[in-house]
Amino acid sequence: MIYVKFNRTHYIEDVKSSMNGQEVILGGWVEDLRKMGKMTFLTLRDVTGITQIILTDDIIKSTEDITRQSVVRITGKIQDTRARDFECEIKASEINLLAKAIHPLPIDPIGRLESHIDNRLNSRALDMRNQKTASIFKIRHHTLAALRKSFIEKKFIEITTPKIIGSASEGGANLFSLDYFGKQAYLAQSPQLYKEQMTIGLERVFEISSFYRAEKSHTGRHLSEFTSIDMESAFMSYTDVMDVLEDLVVSTFKYVSENCKKEQETIGNKTIIPNNPFKRITYSHALEELNKKDAKLEFGDDLLDSHLRILGEIYPEFYFLTDWPLKIKPFYISEKEDNAELSESFDLQFGYLELSSGGTRLHNPEKIKMRLSEQNLDPAKFSEHLQAFDWGMPPHAGWGLGLERLLTVIIGIDNVREVILYPRDPERLKP
Ligand code: ATP
Ligand code: MN
């Protein structure tokens, strides 16, 4: 192939009919190609949009090499078009094939033929040329931008905590272990202990990172590697951080509704800005509601998927489930002042779906040691974490919110695998 420069002069979205007669150089992928008499109509897509290219026989003798989805560079002049779908078109004076797409392709990247999600995930890079998929990831990008913007406005500082850790930080059995130069190490399941420690000096911190759960869950809401949005703040209690979370969720929906209209339309969805304040329902009240429906739950029972499905029918939108029994909460959660059986804790739900868990944390090291022992965890194994509590640990509270779960709500789909590039689950380690 002859040497060609790769530069473009314009993105497709910047080519306007007001520029008629101007020469432009575009680059992109051949979405469609139709030969009609002495002319070939080519539709060209780049990341910003799609346009029509007119090729005459003196420019293109044969379209044999220019298969659909090949990469081409086109030089031509902007002119009026008769096509309904385009504002203008380009009459090409030159076409260069930069890379050929070999057919058959494993999936139809236009999405005219629906491909099974497994096939799309196996060919994820090609799937990204499907406009629905590309829109999902543009919305993911804007969601992250909105979250960062809100945290920064609230004076939170972004931190990054280790993902390779030397001890099982929350005790749980759902940790991946790995060999670390001959020592046992684990992949972090959350930034919990580190983010709490950081309130000592930075006061308000947040982190957006991947975390790992070795759970054999086969659901639309569990991944082995997921993205957690975490915050922790000194001098706040669980009600304060619920307010922070509610604000963040509402402002994210507003941001997406303003910045992602085109993407939501392509997906076939609309951003519905949630009504606030969100309902706050106590665990005890939820138990009453569930027992009216014959759930036969007793105080202290955890709510199972089947219970959350019932609650989701009663409360189909955003709501907080608060004041859980202390004994089913992790050791770092604080009891309620007026009732030690209850905890200052909450989950944010969207219908049946848990989006976030949080609460007021204990900041008295003696209480933490007691709670560790009650949960059959060895306080000695937490000595590095606990030493920070002897250095002036402020009262603090925080939460963790699953980005992929939040995105399924924003986008209106029900599988977290759709909103993460290369999902990891018990069956899926590649690509
Ligand atoms: P679940 O009971 O639904 O498995 P969890 O209570 O174990 O979740 P937390 O430890 O409370 O999860 O984590 C905080 C948030 O992180 C969750 O509310 C959820 O949004 C997200 N999250 C946790 N585990 C996963 C996972 N395996 N895949 C995707 N998101 C997750
Ligand atoms: Mn939880």
CSV table of C-alpha atoms and ligand atoms in Angstrom, one decimal:
chain,number,residue,atom,x,y,z
A,1,MET,CA,0.0,0.0,0.0
A,2,ILE,CA,1.2,3.5,-0.8
A,3,TYR,CA,2.2,5.7,2.1
A,4,VAL,CA,-0.6,8.0,3.3
A,5,LYS,CA,-0.7,10.6,5.9
A,6,PHE,CA,-3.2,9.8,8.7
A,7,ASN,CA,-4.3,13.4,9.5
A,8,ARG,CA,-7.9,14.5,9.2
A,9,THR,CA,-9.0,18.1,8.9
A,10,HIS,CA,-12.4,17.7,10.5
A,11,TYR,CA,-14.6,15.4,12.6
A,12,ILE,CA,-17.8,14.5,10.9
A,13,GLU,CA,-20.0,16.4,13.3
A,14,ASP,CA,-18.1,19.6,12.3
A,15,VAL,CA,-18.9,19.3,8.6
A,16,LYS,CA,-21.8,21.7,7.9
A,17,SER,CA,-23.7,22.7,4.8
A,18,SER,CA,-22.6,26.3,5.4
A,19,MET,CA,-19.1,25.1,4.4
A,20,ASN,CA,-20.2,24.0,0.9
A,21,GLY,CA,-17.4,24.0,-1.6
A,22,GLN,CA,-14.7,23.6,1.1
A,23,GLU,CA,-12.2,20.7,0.9
A,24,VAL,CA,-12.0,18.4,3.9
A,25,ILE,CA,-10.1,15.3,4.9
A,26,LEU,CA,-12.2,12.8,6.9
A,27,GLY,CA,-11.2,9.5,8.4
A,28,GLY,CA,-13.4,6.7,9.8
A,29,TRP,CA,-15.1,3.4,9.2
A,30,VAL,CA,-17.2,2.4,6.2
A,31,GLU,CA,-20.6,1.7,7.6
A,32,ASP,CA,-22.3,1.1,4.3
A,33,LEU,CA,-21.4,0.9,0.6
A,34,ARG,CA,-23.8,0.9,-2.4
A,35,LYS,CA,-22.9,1.0,-6.0
A,36,MET,CA,-25.5,2.7,-8.2
A,37,GLY,CA,-24.6,3.0,-11.9
A,38,LYS,CA,-21.5,5.1,-12.2
A,39,MET,CA,-21.5,6.2,-8.6
A,40,THR,CA,-20.8,4.6,-5.2
A,41,PHE,CA,-22.5,5.9,-2.1
A,42,LEU,CA,-20.4,5.3,1.0
A,43,THR,CA,-21.5,6.1,4.5
A,44,LEU,CA,-18.6,7.0,6.7
A,45,ARG,CA,-18.7,7.0,10.5
A,46,ASP,CA,-16.2,8.5,13.0
A,47,VAL,CA,-16.7,8.8,16.8
A,48,THR,CA,-18.7,12.0,16.3
A,49,GLY,CA,-21.2,11.0,13.6
A,50,ILE,CA,-22.0,9.7,10.2
A,51,THR,CA,-22.0,11.3,6.7
A,52,GLN,CA,-22.4,10.4,3.1
A,53,ILE,CA,-19.5,10.2,0.6
A,54,ILE,CA,-20.0,10.2,-3.2
A,55,LEU,CA,-17.4,8.3,-5.1
A,56,THR,CA,-17.3,8.4,-8.9
A,57,ASP,CA,-15.8,5.7,-11.1
A,58,ASP,CA,-12.7,7.6,-11.7
A,59,ILE,CA,-12.0,7.7,-8.0
A,60,ILE,CA,-12.8,4.2,-7.2
A,61,LYS,CA,-12.5,1.5,-9.9
A,62,SER,CA,-13.4,-1.4,-7.7
A,63,THR,CA,-14.9,-1.5,-4.2
A,64,GLU,CA,-13.5,-5.0,-3.6
A,65,ASP,CA,-11.0,-4.0,-0.9
A,66,ILE,CA,-13.2,-1.4,0.7
A,67,THR,CA,-15.3,-3.8,2.8
A,68,ARG,CA,-17.8,-2.6,5.4
A,69,GLN,CA,-16.0,-1.5,8.6
A,70,SER,CA,-12.7,-1.0,6.8
A,71,VAL,CA,-10.8,2.2,7.8
A,72,VAL,CA,-10.6,4.8,5.1
A,73,ARG,CA,-9.4,8.3,4.7
A,74,ILE,CA,-11.3,10.5,2.3
A,75,THR,CA,-10.4,13.8,0.7
A,76,GLY,CA,-13.3,15.7,-0.9
A,77,LYS,CA,-15.5,18.8,-1.2
A,78,ILE,CA,-18.6,19.5,0.8
A,79,GLN,CA,-21.8,19.8,-1.3
A,80,ASP,CA,-25.6,19.8,-1.0
A,81,THR,CA,-27.2,16.4,-0.7
A,82,ARG,CA,-30.5,14.9,-1.8
A,83,ALA,CA,-30.3,12.3,1.0
A,84,ARG,CA,-32.9,12.8,3.7
A,85,ASP,CA,-30.7,11.6,6.6
A,86,PHE,CA,-27.8,14.0,6.0
A,87,GLU,CA,-27.3,17.8,6.0
A,88,CYS,CA,-24.7,17.7,3.3
A,89,GLU,CA,-22.4,15.2,1.6
A,90,ILE,CA,-18.8,14.9,0.4
A,91,LYS,CA,-17.8,14.5,-3.2
A,92,ALA,CA,-14.6,12.5,-2.9
A,93,SER,CA,-11.4,13.3,-4.9
A,94,GLU,CA,-9.4,10.6,-3.2
A,95,ILE,CA,-10.0,7.6,-1.0
A,96,ASN,CA,-7.3,5.7,0.8
A,97,LEU,CA,-7.8,2.3,2.4
A,98,LEU,CA,-5.9,2.4,5.8
A,99,ALA,CA,-7.0,-1.0,7.2
A,100,LYS,CA,-9.2,-3.6,5.8
A,101,ALA,CA,-12.0,-5.4,7.8
A,102,ILE,CA,-12.0,-9.1,7.1
A,103,HIS,CA,-15.4,-10.6,6.7
A,104,PRO,CA,-17.3,-12.4,8.1
A,105,LEU,CA,-17.1,-10.3,11.3
A,106,PRO,CA,-18.0,-12.1,14.5
A,107,ILE,CA,-20.9,-9.7,15.3
A,108,ASP,CA,-22.8,-7.1,13.3
A,109,PRO,CA,-21.4,-3.9,14.6
A,110,ILE,CA,-24.2,-1.8,13.2
A,111,GLY,CA,-26.6,-3.7,15.5
A,112,ARG,CA,-29.1,-4.4,12.7
A,113,LEU,CA,-28.7,-8.1,13.6
A,114,GLU,CA,-29.0,-8.4,17.4
A,115,SER,CA,-26.1,-10.4,18.8
A,116,HIS,CA,-26.2,-12.3,22.0
A,117,ILE,CA,-24.4,-10.4,24.9
A,118,ASP,CA,-21.8,-13.2,25.2
A,119,ASN,CA,-20.8,-12.8,21.5
A,120,ARG,CA,-20.7,-9.0,21.9
A,121,LEU,CA,-18.5,-9.3,25.0
A,122,ASN,CA,-16.2,-11.7,23.2
A,123,SER,CA,-15.7,-9.1,20.4
A,124,ARG,CA,-16.0,-6.0,22.7
A,125,ALA,CA,-13.8,-3.7,20.7
A,126,LEU,CA,-16.0,-4.3,17.6
A,127,ASP,CA,-19.1,-4.0,19.7
A,128,MET,CA,-18.0,-0.5,20.5
A,129,ARG,CA,-18.8,0.5,17.0
A,130,ASN,CA,-22.4,-0.4,17.7
A,131,GLN,CA,-23.9,3.0,18.5
A,132,LYS,CA,-26.0,1.7,21.4
A,133,THR,CA,-22.9,0.3,23.0
A,134,ALA,CA,-20.8,3.4,22.3
A,135,SER,CA,-23.6,5.5,23.8
A,136,ILE,CA,-23.5,3.4,27.0
A,137,PHE,CA,-19.8,4.1,27.5
A,138,LYS,CA,-20.2,7.8,26.6
A,139,ILE,CA,-22.9,8.0,29.4
A,140,ARG,CA,-20.5,6.1,31.7
A,141,HIS,CA,-17.9,8.8,31.0
A,142,HIS,CA,-20.3,11.6,31.7
A,143,THR,CA,-21.5,9.9,34.9
A,144,LEU,CA,-18.0,9.7,36.2
A,145,ALA,CA,-17.4,13.3,35.2
A,146,ALA,CA,-20.6,14.4,37.1
A,147,LEU,CA,-19.7,12.4,40.2
A,148,ARG,CA,-16.2,13.9,40.4
A,149,LYS,CA,-17.6,17.4,39.8
A,150,SER,CA,-20.1,17.0,42.7
A,151,PHE,CA,-17.5,15.6,45.1
A,152,ILE,CA,-15.1,18.4,44.3
A,153,GLU,CA,-17.8,21.0,44.7
A,154,LYS,CA,-18.5,19.5,48.2
A,155,LYS,CA,-14.8,19.8,49.0
A,156,PHE,CA,-13.9,16.1,48.9
A,157,ILE,CA,-10.3,15.1,48.0
A,158,GLU,CA,-9.8,12.2,45.6
A,159,ILE,CA,-7.6,9.4,46.9
A,160,THR,CA,-6.4,6.1,45.6
A,161,THR,CA,-5.9,3.3,48.1
A,162,PRO,CA,-4.0,0.0,47.5
A,163,LYS,CA,-5.7,-2.8,45.7
A,164,ILE,CA,-3.1,-5.4,46.7
A,165,ILE,CA,-3.4,-5.9,50.5
A,166,GLY,CA,-1.6,-8.0,53.0
A,167,SER,CA,-4.5,-9.0,55.3
A,168,ALA,CA,-8.2,-9.7,54.9
A,169,SER,CA,-9.3,-6.2,55.7
A,170,GLU,CA,-13.0,-6.9,56.5
A,171,GLY,CA,-12.5,-10.5,57.5
A,172,GLY,CA,-14.8,-11.7,54.8
A,173,ALA,CA,-14.3,-15.0,52.9
A,174,ASN,CA,-15.0,-13.4,49.6
A,175,LEU,CA,-11.4,-12.3,48.8
A,176,PHE,CA,-9.2,-13.3,45.9
A,177,SER,CA,-5.8,-14.3,47.2
A,178,LEU,CA,-2.6,-14.2,45.3
A,179,ASP,CA,1.1,-14.9,45.7
A,180,TYR,CA,3.1,-11.8,46.5
A,181,PHE,CA,6.8,-12.6,46.3
A,182,GLY,CA,6.2,-15.8,48.4
A,183,LYS,CA,3.7,-14.1,50.8
A,184,GLN,CA,-0.1,-14.4,50.8
A,185,ALA,CA,-1.8,-11.3,49.5
A,186,TYR,CA,-5.3,-10.4,48.6
A,187,LEU,CA,-7.2,-8.2,46.2
A,188,ALA,CA,-9.0,-5.4,48.1
A,189,GLN,CA,-12.8,-5.8,48.3
A,190,SER,CA,-13.3,-2.1,49.3
A,191,PRO,CA,-11.2,0.8,50.5
A,192,GLN,CA,-13.0,0.8,53.8
A,193,LEU,CA,-10.2,0.8,56.4
A,194,TYR,CA,-7.9,3.1,54.3
A,195,LYS,CA,-10.6,5.7,53.6
A,196,GLU,CA,-11.5,5.8,57.3
A,197,GLN,CA,-7.9,6.4,58.2
A,198,MET,CA,-7.6,9.3,55.7
A,199,THR,CA,-10.3,11.3,57.5
A,200,ILE,CA,-7.6,11.9,60.2
A,201,GLY,CA,-5.8,14.4,57.9
A,202,LEU,CA,-7.8,15.0,54.7
A,203,GLU,CA,-11.3,15.0,56.4
A,204,ARG,CA,-13.3,14.5,53.3
A,205,VAL,CA,-12.1,11.9,50.8
A,206,PHE,CA,-13.5,10.0,47.9
A,207,GLU,CA,-12.3,7.2,45.7
A,208,ILE,CA,-13.4,5.8,42.4
A,209,SER,CA,-11.6,2.5,41.7
A,210,SER,CA,-12.0,-1.2,40.8
A,211,PHE,CA,-12.5,-3.6,43.7
A,212,TYR,CA,-12.8,-7.4,43.8
A,213,ARG,CA,-15.3,-9.9,45.2
A,214,ALA,CA,-14.7,-13.6,45.0
A,215,GLU,CA,-18.4,-14.5,45.1
A,216,LYS,CA,-19.9,-17.1,42.9
A,217,SER,CA,-22.9,-14.9,42.1
A,218,HIS,CA,-24.6,-15.4,38.8
A,219,THR,CA,-26.9,-12.4,38.7
A,220,GLY,CA,-27.4,-9.2,36.7
A,221,ARG,CA,-26.0,-7.1,39.5
A,222,HIS,CA,-22.8,-8.9,40.6
A,223,LEU,CA,-19.3,-8.7,39.1
A,224,SER,CA,-16.1,-10.1,40.4
A,225,GLU,CA,-14.4,-6.8,39.5
A,226,PHE,CA,-16.6,-3.8,39.9
A,227,THR,CA,-16.1,0.0,40.2
A,228,SER,CA,-16.9,1.4,43.6
A,229,ILE,CA,-17.5,5.0,44.3
A,230,ASP,CA,-16.6,5.6,47.9
A,231,MET,CA,-16.6,8.5,50.3
A,232,GLU,CA,-15.7,9.1,53.9
A,233,SER,CA,-16.0,12.3,55.9
A,234,ALA,CA,-14.9,13.5,59.3
A,235,PHE,CA,-17.5,15.2,61.5
A,236,MET,CA,-20.5,13.6,59.7
A,237,SER,CA,-23.0,11.0,60.7
A,238,TYR,CA,-25.1,8.6,58.7
A,239,THR,CA,-27.8,11.2,58.0
A,240,ASP,CA,-25.3,13.7,56.7
A,241,VAL,CA,-23.8,11.2,54.3
A,242,MET,CA,-27.2,10.1,53.2
A,243,ASP,CA,-27.8,13.8,52.2
A,244,VAL,CA,-24.5,13.8,50.3
A,245,LEU,CA,-25.4,10.6,48.5
A,246,GLU,CA,-28.9,11.9,47.6
A,247,ASP,CA,-27.4,15.1,46.3
A,248,LEU,CA,-24.8,13.3,44.3
A,249,VAL,CA,-27.4,10.9,42.7
A,250,VAL,CA,-29.8,13.7,41.8
A,251,SER,CA,-27.1,16.0,40.3
A,252,THR,CA,-25.6,13.1,38.3
A,253,PHE,CA,-29.0,12.4,36.8
A,254,LYS,CA,-29.4,16.1,36.0
A,255,TYR,CA,-25.9,16.2,34.4
A,256,VAL,CA,-26.6,13.1,32.3
A,257,SER,CA,-30.0,14.5,31.2
A,258,GLU,CA,-28.3,17.7,30.0
A,259,ASN,CA,-25.2,16.1,28.4
A,260,CYS,CA,-26.4,12.8,27.1
A,261,LYS,CA,-29.7,13.4,25.2
A,262,LYS,CA,-28.4,11.9,22.0
A,263,GLU,CA,-26.9,8.9,23.7
A,264,GLN,CA,-30.1,8.1,25.7
A,265,GLU,CA,-32.1,8.4,22.5
A,266,THR,CA,-29.8,6.0,20.7
A,267,ILE,CA,-30.2,3.5,23.6
A,268,GLY,CA,-34.0,4.1,23.5
A,269,ASN,CA,-34.1,5.5,27.0
A,270,LYS,CA,-34.8,8.9,28.7
A,271,THR,CA,-33.1,10.2,31.8
A,272,ILE,CA,-35.8,10.6,34.5
A,273,ILE,CA,-34.6,12.9,37.2
A,274,PRO,CA,-35.4,11.4,40.6
A,275,ASN,CA,-37.8,13.1,43.0
A,276,ASN,CA,-36.1,14.1,46.2
A,277,PRO,CA,-36.0,13.9,49.1
A,278,PHE,CA,-35.8,10.1,48.8
A,279,LYS,CA,-38.0,8.1,51.2
A,280,ARG,CA,-36.3,6.9,54.3
A,281,ILE,CA,-37.7,3.6,55.6
A,282,THR,CA,-36.4,1.9,58.7
A,283,TYR,CA,-35.5,-1.8,58.7
A,284,SER,CA,-38.2,-2.3,61.3
A,285,HIS,CA,-40.8,-0.7,59.2
A,286,ALA,CA,-39.7,-2.8,56.2
A,287,LEU,CA,-40.0,-5.9,58.3
A,288,GLU,CA,-43.6,-4.9,59.1
A,289,GLU,CA,-44.4,-4.4,55.5
A,290,LEU,CA,-42.8,-7.7,54.5
A,291,ASN,CA,-44.6,-9.6,57.3
A,292,LYS,CA,-47.9,-8.2,56.1
A,293,LYS,CA,-47.0,-10.1,52.9
A,294,ASP,CA,-46.3,-13.3,54.9
A,295,ALA,CA,-42.5,-13.1,54.8
A,296,LYS,CA,-42.3,-14.4,58.5
A,297,LEU,CA,-39.2,-12.3,59.2
A,298,GLU,CA,-37.9,-11.7,62.7
A,299,PHE,CA,-35.9,-8.8,64.0
A,300,GLY,CA,-32.2,-9.6,63.1
A,301,ASP,CA,-32.9,-11.5,59.9
A,302,ASP,CA,-31.1,-10.2,56.8
A,303,LEU,CA,-33.3,-9.3,53.9
A,304,LEU,CA,-32.9,-11.8,51.1
A,305,ASP,CA,-33.3,-11.2,47.4
A,306,SER,CA,-36.9,-12.4,47.6
A,307,HIS,CA,-37.7,-9.8,50.3
A,308,LEU,CA,-36.1,-7.0,48.4
A,309,ARG,CA,-38.2,-7.9,45.3
A,310,ILE,CA,-41.3,-7.4,47.4
A,311,LEU,CA,-40.0,-4.1,48.8
A,312,GLY,CA,-39.1,-3.1,45.3
A,313,GLU,CA,-42.8,-3.5,44.3
A,314,ILE,CA,-43.9,-1.3,47.2
A,315,TYR,CA,-41.1,1.3,46.6
A,316,PRO,CA,-40.2,1.2,42.9
A,317,GLU,CA,-37.9,4.2,43.0
A,318,PHE,CA,-35.0,5.5,45.1
A,319,TYR,CA,-35.3,5.0,48.9
A,320,PHE,CA,-33.1,4.5,51.9
A,321,LEU,CA,-33.4,1.5,54.1
A,322,THR,CA,-32.1,2.7,57.5
A,323,ASP,CA,-31.3,1.5,61.0
A,324,TRP,CA,-30.4,-2.1,60.5
A,325,PRO,CA,-29.8,-4.5,63.4
A,326,LEU,CA,-26.2,-4.0,64.6
A,327,LYS,CA,-25.4,-7.7,64.7
A,328,ILE,CA,-25.8,-8.1,60.9
A,329,LYS,CA,-23.6,-5.1,60.1
A,330,PRO,CA,-19.8,-5.0,59.8
A,331,PHE,CA,-17.6,-4.4,62.9
A,332,TYR,CA,-16.9,-0.7,62.0
A,333,ILE,CA,-20.5,0.4,62.0
A,334,SER,CA,-21.7,2.4,65.0
A,335,GLU,CA,-24.7,1.5,67.2
A,336,LYS,CA,-27.5,3.9,67.6
A,337,GLU,CA,-27.3,6.2,70.6
A,338,ASP,CA,-30.8,5.4,71.9
A,339,ASN,CA,-30.9,1.7,71.0
A,340,ALA,CA,-27.8,-0.4,71.0
A,341,GLU,CA,-29.5,-3.2,69.0
A,342,LEU,CA,-29.8,-0.9,66.1
A,343,SER,CA,-27.1,0.7,64.0
A,344,GLU,CA,-26.6,4.0,62.3
A,345,SER,CA,-26.6,2.4,58.9
A,346,PHE,CA,-28.4,2.5,55.6
A,347,ASP,CA,-28.7,1.0,52.1
A,348,LEU,CA,-29.7,3.1,49.1
A,349,GLN,CA,-32.1,1.1,47.1
A,350,PHE,CA,-33.7,1.6,43.6
A,351,GLY,CA,-36.6,-0.8,43.8
A,352,TYR,CA,-35.2,-4.2,44.7
A,353,LEU,CA,-31.7,-3.2,43.7
A,354,GLU,CA,-29.1,-2.2,46.4
A,355,LEU,CA,-27.0,0.6,45.1
A,356,SER,CA,-25.1,1.7,48.2
A,357,SER,CA,-24.3,0.8,51.8
A,358,GLY,CA,-23.1,3.2,54.4
A,359,GLY,CA,-23.2,4.4,58.0
A,360,THR,CA,-21.7,6.2,60.9
A,361,ARG,CA,-18.4,4.5,61.9
A,362,LEU,CA,-17.1,3.6,65.3
A,363,HIS,CA,-14.2,5.9,66.3
A,364,ASN,CA,-13.5,4.5,69.7
A,365,PRO,CA,-10.8,1.8,69.3
A,366,GLU,CA,-12.0,-0.1,72.4
A,367,LYS,CA,-15.5,-0.5,71.0
A,368,ILE,CA,-14.0,-1.6,67.6
A,369,LYS,CA,-12.0,-4.3,69.4
A,370,MET,CA,-15.1,-5.5,71.2
A,371,ARG,CA,-17.0,-5.7,68.0
A,372,LEU,CA,-14.2,-7.5,66.2
A,373,SER,CA,-14.2,-10.2,68.9
A,374,GLU,CA,-18.0,-10.5,68.8
A,375,GLN,CA,-17.6,-11.3,65.1
A,376,ASN,CA,-14.8,-13.8,65.7
A,377,LEU,CA,-12.2,-11.6,64.1
A,378,ASP,CA,-8.8,-11.2,65.8
A,379,PRO,CA,-8.2,-7.6,66.9
A,380,ALA,CA,-4.4,-8.3,66.7
A,381,LYS,CA,-4.8,-8.7,62.9
A,382,PHE,CA,-6.2,-5.2,62.8
A,383,SER,CA,-3.4,-3.5,64.8
A,384,GLU,CA,-2.1,-1.4,61.9
A,385,HIS,CA,-5.6,-0.1,61.2
A,386,LEU,CA,-6.3,0.4,64.9
A,387,GLN,CA,-3.2,2.4,65.6
A,388,ALA,CA,-4.7,5.3,63.6
A,389,PHE,CA,-7.5,5.4,66.2
A,390,ASP,CA,-5.0,6.3,68.9
A,391,TRP,CA,-3.9,9.4,66.8
A,392,GLY,CA,-7.0,11.4,67.1
A,393,MET,CA,-9.6,9.8,65.0
A,394,PRO,CA,-12.5,12.1,64.3
A,395,PRO,CA,-16.1,10.9,64.3
A,396,HIS,CA,-16.8,10.0,60.7
A,397,ALA,CA,-19.2,8.4,58.3
A,398,GLY,CA,-19.3,7.2,54.7
A,399,TRP,CA,-20.7,5.0,52.0
A,400,GLY,CA,-19.8,2.9,49.0
A,401,LEU,CA,-21.9,3.1,45.8
A,402,GLY,CA,-21.6,0.6,42.9
A,403,LEU,CA,-21.0,2.5,39.7
A,404,GLU,CA,-22.2,-0.3,37.4
A,405,ARG,CA,-25.4,-0.7,39.4
A,406,LEU,CA,-26.0,3.0,39.3
A,407,LEU,CA,-25.4,3.0,35.5
A,408,THR,CA,-28.0,0.2,35.0
A,409,VAL,CA,-30.6,2.6,36.6
A,410,ILE,CA,-29.5,5.6,34.5
A,411,ILE,CA,-29.5,3.6,31.3
A,412,GLY,CA,-32.6,1.6,32.1
A,413,ILE,CA,-31.1,-1.9,31.5
A,414,ASP,CA,-30.8,-4.8,34.0
A,415,ASN,CA,-27.4,-6.3,33.5
A,416,VAL,CA,-24.2,-4.8,34.9
A,417,ARG,CA,-22.2,-6.6,32.2
A,418,GLU,CA,-23.6,-4.1,29.7
A,419,VAL,CA,-21.9,-1.1,31.4
A,420,ILE,CA,-18.4,-2.4,32.0
A,421,LEU,CA,-15.9,-2.9,29.2
A,422,TYR,CA,-14.7,-6.4,29.9
A,423,PRO,CA,-16.8,-7.9,32.7
A,424,ARG,CA,-15.2,-10.4,35.1
A,425,ASP,CA,-17.6,-12.9,36.6
A,426,PRO,CA,-17.2,-16.5,37.7
A,427,GLU,CA,-17.5,-17.7,34.1
A,428,ARG,CA,-15.7,-14.9,32.4
A,429,LEU,CA,-12.0,-14.1,32.7
A,430,LYS,CA,-11.4,-13.3,29.0
A,431,PRO,CA,-11.0,-11.3,26.9
B,1,ATP,P1,-25.0,-7.4,47.6
B,1,ATP,O1,-25.6,-7.8,48.9
B,1,ATP,O2,-25.9,-6.9,46.6
B,1,ATP,O3,-24.1,-8.5,47.1
B,1,ATP,P2,-23.1,-6.0,49.3
B,1,ATP,O4,-24.0,-5.6,50.4
B,1,ATP,O5,-22.3,-7.2,49.5
B,1,ATP,O6,-24.0,-6.2,47.9
B,1,ATP,P3,-21.4,-3.8,49.8
B,1,ATP,O7,-20.3,-4.4,50.5
B,1,ATP,O8,-22.4,-3.1,50.6
B,1,ATP,O9,-22.2,-4.8,48.8
B,1,ATP,O10,-20.8,-2.8,48.7
B,1,ATP,C1,-21.3,-1.4,48.5
B,1,ATP,C2,-21.9,-1.3,47.1
B,1,ATP,O11,-20.9,-1.8,46.1
B,1,ATP,C3,-23.1,-2.2,46.8
B,1,ATP,O12,-24.3,-1.6,47.3
B,1,ATP,C4,-23.1,-2.4,45.3
B,1,ATP,O13,-23.7,-1.2,44.7
B,1,ATP,C5,-21.6,-2.4,45.0
B,1,ATP,N1,-21.2,-3.8,44.9
B,1,ATP,C6,-20.8,-4.6,45.9
B,1,ATP,N2,-20.5,-5.9,45.4
B,1,ATP,C7,-20.7,-5.8,44.1
B,1,ATP,C8,-20.5,-6.7,43.0
B,1,ATP,N3,-20.1,-8.0,43.3
B,1,ATP,N4,-20.7,-6.3,41.8
B,1,ATP,C9,-21.2,-5.1,41.5
B,1,ATP,N5,-21.4,-4.2,42.5
B,1,ATP,C10,-21.1,-4.5,43.7
B,2,MN,MN,-24.3,-3.6,51.1
